[in-house]
Amino acid sequence: MRTLPLPTALLTLSVLLLAGCHSKPPPPRLAITGTLNYDQVVVTPGCTIEVRLNDVSRADAPAFTLALERISPRESAPIPFTLHYDPLQVDPSHRYVVAARITCGDALVLVTDTAFPVLTQGHPSTVAVTLVAAGK
């Protein structure tokens, strides 16, 4: 096994340490908080809840997801959620919504069928989201 001479090893270590000191800190993360509300459905522990922060500004393109939280329900509605997002990805001229869905196994059980706008154009960062039975 070959070792570096002490001056070379110290120089290499110093360069690595200084490089770490000059790196940019990660951007601050902000959050959207809220609750998921639904009626007449029992969501069991085998179900999965997905909550998304979507940019829906472009009518000719699918929504772009900025944040996603997956929740394994352990309680009945309302279920709290927190979506952490990078504020540098938010364009004040764009439109953002929270969307959610609940699946149990392969079956889609509940979905949002209404837009729940957040963040821009005077909309809040806290929202109460209502889910309805899928297929209604």
Coordinates of C-alpha atoms in Angstrom, one line a residue:
M1 CA 0.0 0.0 0.0
R2 CA 1.4 3.4 -1.1
T3 CA 1.0 6.4 1.2
L4 CA 1.3 10.1 0.4
P5 CA 4.1 12.1 1.9
L6 CA 2.8 14.2 4.9
P7 CA 3.0 17.6 3.1
T8 CA 1.0 16.3 0.1
A9 CA -1.6 14.6 2.4
L10 CA -2.0 17.8 4.4
L11 CA -2.4 19.9 1.2
T12 CA -5.0 17.5 -0.2
L13 CA -6.9 17.6 3.1
S14 CA -6.8 21.4 3.2
V15 CA -8.1 21.7 -0.3
L16 CA -11.0 19.4 0.4
L17 CA -11.9 21.2 3.6
L18 CA -11.8 24.6 2.0
A19 CA -13.9 23.4 -0.9
G20 CA -16.5 22.3 1.6
C21 CA -16.5 25.8 3.2
H22 CA -17.2 27.5 -0.1
S23 CA -20.1 25.4 -1.2
K24 CA -23.5 26.9 -1.3
P25 CA -25.9 26.0 1.5
P26 CA -29.0 24.1 0.4
P27 CA -31.9 26.5 -0.5
P28 CA -34.4 27.0 2.3
R29 CA -37.4 24.7 2.2
L30 CA -40.9 26.0 2.9
A31 CA -44.1 24.0 3.5
I32 CA -47.7 23.9 2.6
T33 CA -49.8 22.4 5.5
G34 CA -53.3 21.3 5.6
T35 CA -55.8 18.5 6.2
L36 CA -57.5 15.9 4.1
N37 CA -61.2 15.5 4.6
Y38 CA -63.6 12.8 3.4
D39 CA -66.9 11.2 4.3
Q40 CA -68.4 7.7 4.4
V41 CA -65.2 5.7 3.7
V42 CA -63.1 3.8 6.1
V43 CA -59.4 4.1 5.2
T44 CA -57.6 1.1 6.6
P45 CA -53.9 0.8 7.5
G46 CA -53.2 -1.0 4.2
C47 CA -54.2 2.1 2.2
T48 CA -51.8 4.8 0.9
I49 CA -52.5 8.5 0.7
E50 CA -50.6 10.7 -1.8
V51 CA -50.6 14.4 -1.5
R52 CA -49.0 16.5 -4.2
L53 CA -48.1 20.2 -4.9
N54 CA -48.6 20.6 -8.6
D55 CA -47.9 23.4 -11.0
V56 CA -50.9 23.5 -13.3
S57 CA -50.1 26.6 -15.3
R58 CA -49.8 25.0 -18.7
A59 CA -53.1 23.8 -20.2
D60 CA -51.2 21.9 -22.9
A61 CA -49.0 19.9 -20.5
P62 CA -49.4 17.5 -17.6
A63 CA -49.1 19.0 -14.1
F64 CA -45.5 19.3 -12.8
T65 CA -45.2 18.0 -9.2
L66 CA -43.0 20.1 -6.9
A67 CA -43.6 18.1 -3.7
L68 CA -45.1 14.7 -2.8
E69 CA -46.0 13.2 0.6
R70 CA -47.0 9.6 1.1
I71 CA -49.0 8.9 4.2
S72 CA -50.0 5.6 5.7
P73 CA -53.2 6.4 7.5
R74 CA -53.4 5.6 11.2
E75 CA -56.4 7.8 12.0
S76 CA -59.7 8.9 10.6
A77 CA -60.3 12.2 8.8
P78 CA -59.2 14.9 9.0
I79 CA -55.6 13.8 8.3
P80 CA -52.9 16.4 8.5
F81 CA -50.2 16.7 5.8
T82 CA -47.1 18.8 5.2
L83 CA -45.7 19.3 1.7
H84 CA -42.1 20.7 1.8
Y85 CA -41.0 22.5 -1.4
D86 CA -38.1 24.6 -2.7
P87 CA -39.3 28.2 -3.0
L88 CA -36.8 28.8 -5.9
Q89 CA -39.0 26.5 -8.0
V90 CA -42.1 28.7 -7.5
D91 CA -42.9 31.2 -10.2
P92 CA -45.3 34.0 -8.9
S93 CA -47.0 34.0 -12.3
H94 CA -47.8 30.3 -12.2
R95 CA -50.8 28.5 -10.7
Y96 CA -50.3 25.8 -8.0
V97 CA -52.8 23.4 -6.5
V98 CA -52.8 20.6 -3.9
A99 CA -54.1 17.3 -5.2
A100 CA -54.6 14.0 -3.3
R101 CA -55.6 10.5 -3.8
I102 CA -56.2 7.4 -1.6
T103 CA -55.6 3.9 -2.9
C104 CA -56.2 0.6 -1.1
G105 CA -54.2 -2.1 -2.8
D106 CA -54.7 -1.5 -6.5
A107 CA -58.0 0.2 -6.1
L108 CA -58.4 4.0 -6.3
V109 CA -60.8 4.9 -3.5
L110 CA -60.8 8.6 -3.1
V111 CA -59.6 11.6 -5.2
T112 CA -59.7 15.3 -5.3
D113 CA -62.1 16.5 -8.0
T114 CA -61.7 20.2 -7.3
A115 CA -58.7 22.5 -7.5
F116 CA -57.3 23.6 -4.2
P117 CA -55.1 26.6 -5.1
V118 CA -52.1 27.6 -3.0
L119 CA -49.1 29.9 -2.9
T120 CA -49.6 32.4 -5.7
Q121 CA -52.2 34.9 -6.8
G122 CA -53.3 35.6 -3.3
H123 CA -53.8 32.0 -2.3
P124 CA -52.7 30.7 1.2
S125 CA -50.1 28.1 2.2
T126 CA -52.6 26.3 4.4
V127 CA -55.5 24.4 2.8
A128 CA -58.3 22.0 3.7
V129 CA -58.6 19.4 0.9
T130 CA -61.8 17.4 0.4
L131 CA -61.6 14.0 -1.3
V132 CA -64.6 12.3 -3.0
A133 CA -65.2 8.7 -4.0
A134 CA -63.4 7.8 -7.1
G135 CA -65.6 7.4 -10.2
K136 CA -68.3 9.8 -9.0

